[in-house]
C-alpha cells in the first residue's frame, strides 16, 4: 500500500515537473522573439544621495511585455534569459538603450545623472565587455563618467586574472563599477581590495531587516565601515520606510534607492521629474 501511494506521489510530482518545464520552454521561445518584436523596455529607478536628497543617478531595469502573455516579471524572465543565453543579446540591447537615454537627457540640458546598468555573469564571461561598453559610449555620445556597471559577486568569482584584466580595461574607459546585491554571494572579501570597484550596493534583504534585527543593522554598519576603509561608496537597495532611511543615515551610508523615494519610472516620467526638481529630493 505504502509503495503504491509512493508511486502515485512520484507520478504526480513528475506531472507537475513536466508542466513547469513546459511553461519554461514556452516562456523561453517567446522571450527569444521579444527583442526583435520590440517587447523589451527599460524603467529607471532614481538613486538618491542621503545627505542632500539629490538624485545622483538611476538604475536601468528591464521590462518585458509579451504580446501573448502580457507583462512578465523580471523574477520570471531574467532567470530564463540567463539559462538560455538570451541575456547576452538582451543585455547588450539594455546597455545601448540606457546609454542612449542618458545621452538624450544630457542633450536636453537636464542635470547630468549617472546611468547604472545591470550586467549578467554571461555577458561578462563571453568576453569583450569592455569593447561593447566602449562602442555603446561612442555610438550614443555618453561620456564614460556617467555610466556605471552593476556586477554581482558571481561575476567576480570567475577566473581571477581575466576578471581583473577586464575590470582594469573598464576602469581605463572611465566607467564606474558597482557590486550589486552585496552580501548575498559566496565570494571572499579579498577581491574587494584587489579589484577595481567603486561602490557596494547593500542588498535589500539587509535593509529590510535592519530596523527589526540588531544583527542585520550590524551588518549594514559593518559594510559601510569596511567600504569607507577601502575608499568605496555605498548605496542601500530597497529602502521603503523613513525608519530604514534614518537608520542608514545613522550608519553613514552615502546613498539609497527604493520605493520610499521612487519606484522604477518610465523615461517620460523621469524626464518630468528631472525637469520639475532638478536639485530636489525625489519624494513625491
Ligand atoms: P537588482 O539589480 O538588484 O534590482 C533591484 C530590484 O529591486 C528591482 O527589481 C527593483 O524594481 C526592486 N526594488 C527597487 N526598490 C524596491 C523597494 O523599495 N522594495 C522592493 N521590495 N523592491 C525594490 P526588478 O526590476 O524586478 O529586477 C529584478 C532583478 O532582475 C534585478 O535585481 C536584476 O538582477 C535583474 N535585472 C533587471 N534588469 C536587468 C538587466 O537589464 N540586465 C540584467 N542582467 N539583469 C537585470
Ligand atoms: Mg542592479
Ligand atoms: Mg540589487
Ligand atoms: Mg537585488
CSV table of C-alpha atoms and ligand atoms in Angstrom, one decimal:
chain,number,residue,atom,x,y,z
A,1,UNK,CA,0.0,0.0,0.0
A,2,UNK,CA,2.7,2.4,1.1
A,3,UNK,CA,4.6,1.5,-2.1
A,4,UNK,CA,1.7,2.3,-4.5
A,5,UNK,CA,0.9,5.5,-2.6
A,6,UNK,CA,4.6,6.4,-3.1
A,7,UNK,CA,4.5,5.6,-6.7
A,8,UNK,CA,1.4,7.7,-7.1
A,9,UNK,CA,3.2,10.5,-5.3
A,10,UNK,CA,6.0,10.3,-7.8
A,11,UNK,CA,3.8,10.3,-10.8
A,12,UNK,CA,2.1,13.4,-9.5
A,13,UNK,CA,5.5,15.0,-8.9
A,14,UNK,CA,6.6,14.1,-12.5
A,15,UNK,CA,3.4,15.7,-14.0
A,16,UNK,CA,4.0,18.9,-12.0
A,17,UNK,CA,7.6,19.0,-13.1
A,18,UNK,CA,6.6,18.5,-16.7
A,19,UNK,CA,4.1,21.3,-16.6
A,20,UNK,CA,6.7,23.6,-15.1
A,21,UNK,CA,9.3,22.6,-17.7
A,22,UNK,CA,6.8,23.2,-20.4
A,23,UNK,CA,5.8,26.6,-19.1
A,24,UNK,CA,9.5,27.5,-19.0
A,25,UNK,CA,10.1,26.3,-22.6
A,26,UNK,CA,7.1,28.4,-23.8
A,27,UNK,CA,8.4,31.4,-21.9
A,28,UNK,CA,11.8,30.8,-23.5
A,29,UNK,CA,10.6,30.6,-27.1
A,30,UNK,CA,8.6,33.7,-26.6
A,31,UNK,CA,11.5,35.5,-24.9
A,32,UNK,CA,13.7,34.6,-27.9
A,33,UNK,CA,11.5,36.8,-30.1
A,34,UNK,CA,10.9,39.6,-27.6
A,35,UNK,CA,13.9,41.7,-28.6
A,36,UNK,CA,13.2,41.7,-32.4
A,37,UNK,CA,9.5,42.3,-31.7
A,38,UNK,CA,10.3,45.4,-29.6
A,39,UNK,CA,8.7,43.9,-26.5
A,40,UNK,CA,11.5,44.9,-24.2
A,41,UNK,CA,11.7,48.3,-22.5
A,42,UNK,CA,13.6,49.9,-19.7
A,43,UNK,CA,12.4,51.6,-16.5
A,44,UNK,CA,14.6,53.9,-14.5
A,45,UNK,CA,14.7,54.0,-10.7
A,46,UNK,CA,16.3,57.1,-9.0
A,47,UNK,CA,19.3,56.7,-6.7
A,48,UNK,CA,19.3,59.4,-4.1
A,49,UNK,CA,22.1,61.0,-2.1
A,50,UNK,CA,21.1,60.5,1.6
A,51,UNK,CA,22.8,63.7,2.8
A,52,UNK,CA,21.4,66.1,0.2
A,53,UNK,CA,18.3,64.3,-1.2
A,54,UNK,CA,19.5,64.9,-4.7
A,55,UNK,CA,19.1,62.4,-7.5
A,56,UNK,CA,22.6,61.1,-8.3
A,57,UNK,CA,21.6,58.5,-10.8
A,58,UNK,CA,19.1,56.0,-12.0
A,59,UNK,CA,19.3,52.2,-12.4
A,60,UNK,CA,18.0,50.8,-15.7
A,61,UNK,CA,15.7,47.9,-15.1
A,62,UNK,CA,14.4,45.7,-17.9
A,63,UNK,CA,10.8,45.1,-18.5
A,64,UNK,CA,9.1,42.6,-20.9
A,65,UNK,CA,5.5,43.0,-22.1
A,66,UNK,CA,4.8,39.9,-24.2
A,67,UNK,CA,2.2,40.1,-26.9
A,68,UNK,CA,0.7,36.8,-25.8
A,69,UNK,CA,1.5,36.8,-22.0
A,70,UNK,CA,1.2,40.4,-21.1
A,71,UNK,CA,3.7,41.8,-18.6
A,72,UNK,CA,6.1,39.2,-17.3
A,73,UNK,CA,8.1,40.0,-14.1
A,74,UNK,CA,11.9,40.1,-14.2
A,75,UNK,CA,11.9,37.5,-11.4
A,76,UNK,CA,10.4,35.1,-14.1
A,77,UNK,CA,12.1,36.1,-17.3
A,78,UNK,CA,15.6,37.1,-16.2
A,79,UNK,CA,16.5,33.5,-14.9
A,80,UNK,CA,15.1,32.1,-18.2
A,81,UNK,CA,17.2,34.6,-20.2
A,82,UNK,CA,20.3,33.6,-18.1
A,83,UNK,CA,19.8,29.9,-18.6
A,84,UNK,CA,19.1,30.1,-22.3
A,85,UNK,CA,21.9,32.6,-23.1
A,86,UNK,CA,19.4,35.1,-24.4
A,87,UNK,CA,20.6,37.5,-21.7
A,88,UNK,CA,23.7,38.2,-23.8
A,89,UNK,CA,21.8,40.0,-26.6
A,90,UNK,CA,19.2,41.3,-24.3
A,91,UNK,CA,21.9,42.8,-22.0
A,92,UNK,CA,23.7,44.3,-25.0
A,93,UNK,CA,20.5,46.0,-26.0
A,94,UNK,CA,19.8,47.3,-22.5
A,95,UNK,CA,23.3,48.7,-22.3
A,96,UNK,CA,22.9,50.6,-25.6
A,97,UNK,CA,19.4,51.8,-24.8
A,98,UNK,CA,20.4,53.0,-21.3
A,99,UNK,CA,23.4,54.9,-22.7
A,100,UNK,CA,21.2,56.4,-25.5
A,101,UNK,CA,18.6,57.6,-23.0
A,102,UNK,CA,21.2,59.1,-20.6
A,103,UNK,CA,22.8,60.9,-23.5
A,104,UNK,CA,19.4,62.2,-24.6
A,105,UNK,CA,18.8,63.6,-21.1
A,106,UNK,CA,22.1,65.4,-21.1
A,107,UNK,CA,21.4,66.7,-24.6
A,108,UNK,CA,18.1,68.1,-23.3
A,109,UNK,CA,20.0,70.2,-20.8
A,110,UNK,CA,18.8,68.3,-17.8
A,111,UNK,CA,21.2,67.9,-14.9
A,112,UNK,CA,23.6,65.0,-15.7
A,113,UNK,CA,23.0,61.9,-13.7
A,114,UNK,CA,24.6,58.5,-13.6
A,115,UNK,CA,23.1,55.6,-15.5
A,116,UNK,CA,23.6,52.2,-13.8
A,117,UNK,CA,23.2,49.1,-15.9
A,118,UNK,CA,23.0,45.5,-14.8
A,119,UNK,CA,25.5,43.2,-16.3
A,120,UNK,CA,24.9,39.4,-16.3
A,121,UNK,CA,27.6,37.0,-15.5
A,122,UNK,CA,27.2,35.5,-19.0
A,123,UNK,CA,27.8,38.9,-20.7
A,124,UNK,CA,30.9,39.2,-18.7
A,125,UNK,CA,32.1,35.6,-19.4
A,126,UNK,CA,31.5,35.9,-23.2
A,127,UNK,CA,34.3,38.5,-23.2
A,128,UNK,CA,34.7,41.8,-24.9
A,129,UNK,CA,32.5,43.6,-22.4
A,130,UNK,CA,34.9,46.5,-22.5
A,131,UNK,CA,34.6,46.7,-26.3
A,132,UNK,CA,30.8,46.5,-26.0
A,133,UNK,CA,30.8,49.3,-23.5
A,134,UNK,CA,33.2,51.4,-25.5
A,135,UNK,CA,31.0,51.0,-28.6
A,136,UNK,CA,27.9,51.9,-26.7
A,137,UNK,CA,29.5,55.1,-25.4
A,138,UNK,CA,30.9,56.0,-28.8
A,139,UNK,CA,27.7,55.5,-30.6
A,140,UNK,CA,25.5,57.3,-28.1
A,141,UNK,CA,28.0,60.1,-27.2
A,142,UNK,CA,27.5,59.4,-23.5
A,143,UNK,CA,30.6,60.5,-21.5
A,144,UNK,CA,32.0,57.4,-19.7
A,145,UNK,CA,31.8,59.0,-16.3
A,146,UNK,CA,28.0,58.9,-16.4
A,147,UNK,CA,27.9,55.1,-16.9
A,148,UNK,CA,28.1,52.6,-14.0
A,149,UNK,CA,28.0,48.9,-14.4
A,150,UNK,CA,26.4,46.7,-11.8
A,151,UNK,CA,28.1,43.4,-11.4
A,152,UNK,CA,27.2,40.6,-9.0
A,153,UNK,CA,29.6,38.7,-6.8
A,154,UNK,CA,29.2,35.7,-9.1
A,155,UNK,CA,30.8,37.8,-11.9
A,156,UNK,CA,33.8,38.5,-9.6
A,157,UNK,CA,34.2,34.8,-8.7
A,158,UNK,CA,35.1,33.9,-12.3
A,159,UNK,CA,38.8,33.4,-13.2
A,160,UNK,CA,40.6,36.0,-11.2
A,161,UNK,CA,43.1,37.1,-13.8
A,162,UNK,CA,40.6,37.5,-16.5
A,163,UNK,CA,38.2,39.4,-14.3
A,164,UNK,CA,40.9,41.7,-13.0
A,165,UNK,CA,42.1,42.4,-16.6
A,166,UNK,CA,38.5,43.2,-17.8
A,167,UNK,CA,37.8,45.4,-14.8
A,168,UNK,CA,41.1,47.3,-15.5
A,169,UNK,CA,40.1,47.9,-19.1
A,170,UNK,CA,36.6,49.1,-18.0
A,171,UNK,CA,38.2,51.4,-15.4
A,172,UNK,CA,40.5,52.8,-18.0
A,173,UNK,CA,37.5,53.7,-20.1
A,174,UNK,CA,36.3,55.7,-17.1
A,175,UNK,CA,33.1,53.9,-16.3
A,176,UNK,CA,32.0,53.2,-12.7
A,177,UNK,CA,31.8,49.7,-11.2
A,178,UNK,CA,29.3,48.7,-8.5
A,179,UNK,CA,28.8,45.3,-6.8
A,180,UNK,CA,25.1,44.5,-6.8
A,181,UNK,CA,23.3,42.6,-4.0
A,182,UNK,CA,26.4,42.9,-1.9
A,183,UNK,CA,26.5,40.4,1.0
A,184,UNK,CA,24.3,37.7,-0.7
A,185,UNK,CA,27.1,35.9,-2.7
A,186,UNK,CA,29.7,33.5,-1.5
A,187,UNK,CA,32.8,35.2,-2.7
A,188,UNK,CA,35.7,36.1,-0.4
A,189,UNK,CA,36.1,39.6,0.7
A,190,UNK,CA,39.7,39.7,-0.5
A,191,UNK,CA,38.6,40.6,-4.0
A,192,UNK,CA,37.4,44.0,-2.7
A,193,UNK,CA,40.9,45.3,-2.2
A,194,UNK,CA,42.3,43.7,-5.3
A,195,UNK,CA,39.6,44.5,-7.9
A,196,UNK,CA,38.8,48.0,-9.1
A,197,UNK,CA,35.3,48.6,-7.9
A,198,UNK,CA,33.9,51.9,-6.8
A,199,UNK,CA,30.6,51.1,-5.0
A,200,UNK,CA,28.9,48.5,-2.9
A,201,UNK,CA,25.1,48.1,-3.2
A,202,UNK,CA,23.9,46.7,0.1
A,203,UNK,CA,21.3,44.1,-0.7
A,204,UNK,CA,17.7,44.8,0.1
A,205,UNK,CA,17.4,41.8,2.4
A,206,UNK,CA,19.7,43.5,5.0
A,207,UNK,CA,17.9,46.8,4.6
A,208,UNK,CA,14.5,45.2,5.1
A,209,UNK,CA,15.6,43.6,8.4
A,210,UNK,CA,17.8,46.4,9.7
A,211,UNK,CA,15.1,48.2,11.7
A,212,UNK,CA,13.9,45.0,13.5
A,213,UNK,CA,17.1,43.0,13.8
A,214,UNK,CA,20.3,44.1,15.6
A,215,UNK,CA,22.2,41.6,13.5
A,216,UNK,CA,21.0,43.0,10.2
A,217,UNK,CA,21.7,46.5,11.3
A,218,UNK,CA,25.2,45.4,12.5
A,219,UNK,CA,25.9,44.0,9.0
A,220,UNK,CA,24.8,47.3,7.3
A,221,UNK,CA,27.0,49.2,9.7
A,222,UNK,CA,30.0,46.9,9.2
A,223,UNK,CA,29.6,47.0,5.4
A,224,UNK,CA,29.6,50.8,5.4
A,225,UNK,CA,32.7,50.9,7.7
A,226,UNK,CA,34.6,48.4,5.5
A,227,UNK,CA,33.6,50.4,2.4
A,228,UNK,CA,34.9,53.6,4.0
A,229,UNK,CA,38.2,51.9,4.9
A,230,UNK,CA,38.6,50.7,1.3
A,231,UNK,CA,37.6,54.0,-0.3
A,232,UNK,CA,34.4,52.6,-1.7
A,233,UNK,CA,31.0,54.3,-1.8
A,234,UNK,CA,27.8,52.6,-0.5
A,235,UNK,CA,24.2,52.5,-1.8
A,236,UNK,CA,21.4,50.8,0.1
A,237,UNK,CA,18.8,48.9,-2.0
A,238,UNK,CA,15.1,48.5,-1.4
A,239,UNK,CA,14.6,51.4,1.1
A,240,UNK,CA,10.8,51.5,1.8
A,241,UNK,CA,10.4,53.4,5.1
A,242,UNK,CA,11.6,56.5,6.8
A,243,UNK,CA,12.8,54.4,9.7
A,244,UNK,CA,15.1,52.5,7.3
A,245,UNK,CA,16.3,55.7,5.7
A,246,UNK,CA,17.2,57.2,9.1
A,247,UNK,CA,19.0,54.1,10.2
A,248,UNK,CA,21.0,54.1,7.0
A,249,UNK,CA,21.9,57.8,7.5
A,250,UNK,CA,23.0,56.9,11.1
A,251,UNK,CA,25.2,54.2,9.6
A,252,UNK,CA,26.9,56.7,7.3
A,253,UNK,CA,25.5,55.1,4.1
A,254,UNK,CA,26.0,57.5,1.2
A,255,UNK,CA,23.0,56.9,-1.0
A,256,UNK,CA,19.9,54.8,-1.4
A,257,UNK,CA,17.3,53.5,-3.8
A,258,UNK,CA,13.8,52.3,-3.1
A,259,UNK,CA,10.1,52.8,-3.1
A,260,UNK,CA,10.4,55.5,-0.4
A,261,UNK,CA,12.0,57.7,-2.9
A,262,UNK,CA,10.6,56.5,-6.2
A,263,UNK,CA,9.6,53.3,-8.0
A,264,UNK,CA,11.2,52.4,-11.3
A,265,UNK,CA,9.8,55.1,-13.7
A,266,UNK,CA,9.3,55.3,-17.5
A,267,UNK,CA,11.7,57.6,-19.4
A,268,UNK,CA,8.9,60.2,-19.8
A,269,UNK,CA,8.2,60.1,-16.0
A,270,UNK,CA,11.8,60.5,-15.2
A,271,UNK,CA,12.2,63.4,-17.7
A,272,UNK,CA,9.3,65.2,-15.9
A,273,UNK,CA,10.9,64.5,-12.5
A,274,UNK,CA,14.3,65.9,-13.6
A,275,UNK,CA,12.6,68.9,-15.1
A,276,UNK,CA,10.5,69.6,-12.0
A,277,UNK,CA,13.1,69.4,-9.3
A,278,UNK,CA,16.5,69.1,-10.8
A,279,UNK,CA,18.1,69.5,-7.4
A,280,UNK,CA,15.3,68.3,-5.1
A,281,UNK,CA,14.7,65.0,-3.4
A,282,UNK,CA,12.5,62.8,-5.4
A,283,UNK,CA,9.9,62.1,-2.8
A,284,UNK,CA,6.5,62.8,-4.3
B,1,LIG,P1,18.6,44.3,-8.9
B,1,LIG,O1,19.6,44.7,-9.9
B,1,LIG,O2,19.1,44.1,-7.5
B,1,LIG,O3,17.5,45.5,-9.0
B,1,LIG,C1,16.8,45.9,-7.8
B,1,LIG,C2,15.4,45.3,-7.8
B,1,LIG,O4,14.7,45.8,-6.6
B,1,LIG,C3,14.5,45.7,-9.0
B,1,LIG,O5,13.6,44.6,-9.2
B,1,LIG,C4,13.7,46.9,-8.4
B,1,LIG,O6,12.4,47.1,-9.0
B,1,LIG,C5,13.5,46.4,-7.0
B,1,LIG,N1,13.2,47.4,-6.0
B,1,LIG,C6,13.5,48.7,-6.0
B,1,LIG,N2,13.1,49.4,-4.9
B,1,LIG,C7,12.5,48.5,-4.2
B,1,LIG,C8,11.9,48.5,-2.8
B,1,LIG,O7,11.8,49.6,-2.2
B,1,LIG,N3,11.3,47.4,-2.4
B,1,LIG,C9,11.4,46.2,-3.0
B,1,LIG,N4,10.9,45.1,-2.5
B,1,LIG,N5,12.0,46.1,-4.3
B,1,LIG,C10,12.5,47.2,-4.8
B,1,LIG,P2,13.3,44.2,-10.7
B,1,LIG,O8,13.1,45.4,-11.6
B,1,LIG,O9,12.1,43.3,-10.7
B,1,LIG,O10,14.6,43.4,-11.2
B,1,LIG,C11,14.9,42.2,-10.6
B,1,LIG,C12,16.3,41.8,-10.9
B,1,LIG,O11,16.4,41.5,-12.3
B,1,LIG,C13,17.4,42.9,-10.8
B,1,LIG,O12,17.8,43.0,-9.4
B,1,LIG,C14,18.5,42.4,-11.7
B,1,LIG,O13,19.2,41.4,-11.0
B,1,LIG,C15,17.7,41.7,-12.8
B,1,LIG,N6,17.6,42.7,-13.9
B,1,LIG,C16,16.8,43.7,-14.2
B,1,LIG,N7,17.1,44.3,-15.4
B,1,LIG,C17,18.2,43.7,-15.8
B,1,LIG,C18,19.0,43.9,-17.0
B,1,LIG,O14,18.9,44.8,-17.8
B,1,LIG,N8,20.1,43.0,-17.1
B,1,LIG,C19,20.4,42.0,-16.2
B,1,LIG,N9,21.4,41.2,-16.4
B,1,LIG,N10,19.6,41.8,-15.1
B,1,LIG,C20,18.5,42.7,-14.9
B,2,LIG,MG1,21.0,46.1,-10.0
B,3,LIG,MG1,20.5,44.6,-6.4
B,4,LIG,MG1,18.6,42.6,-5.7
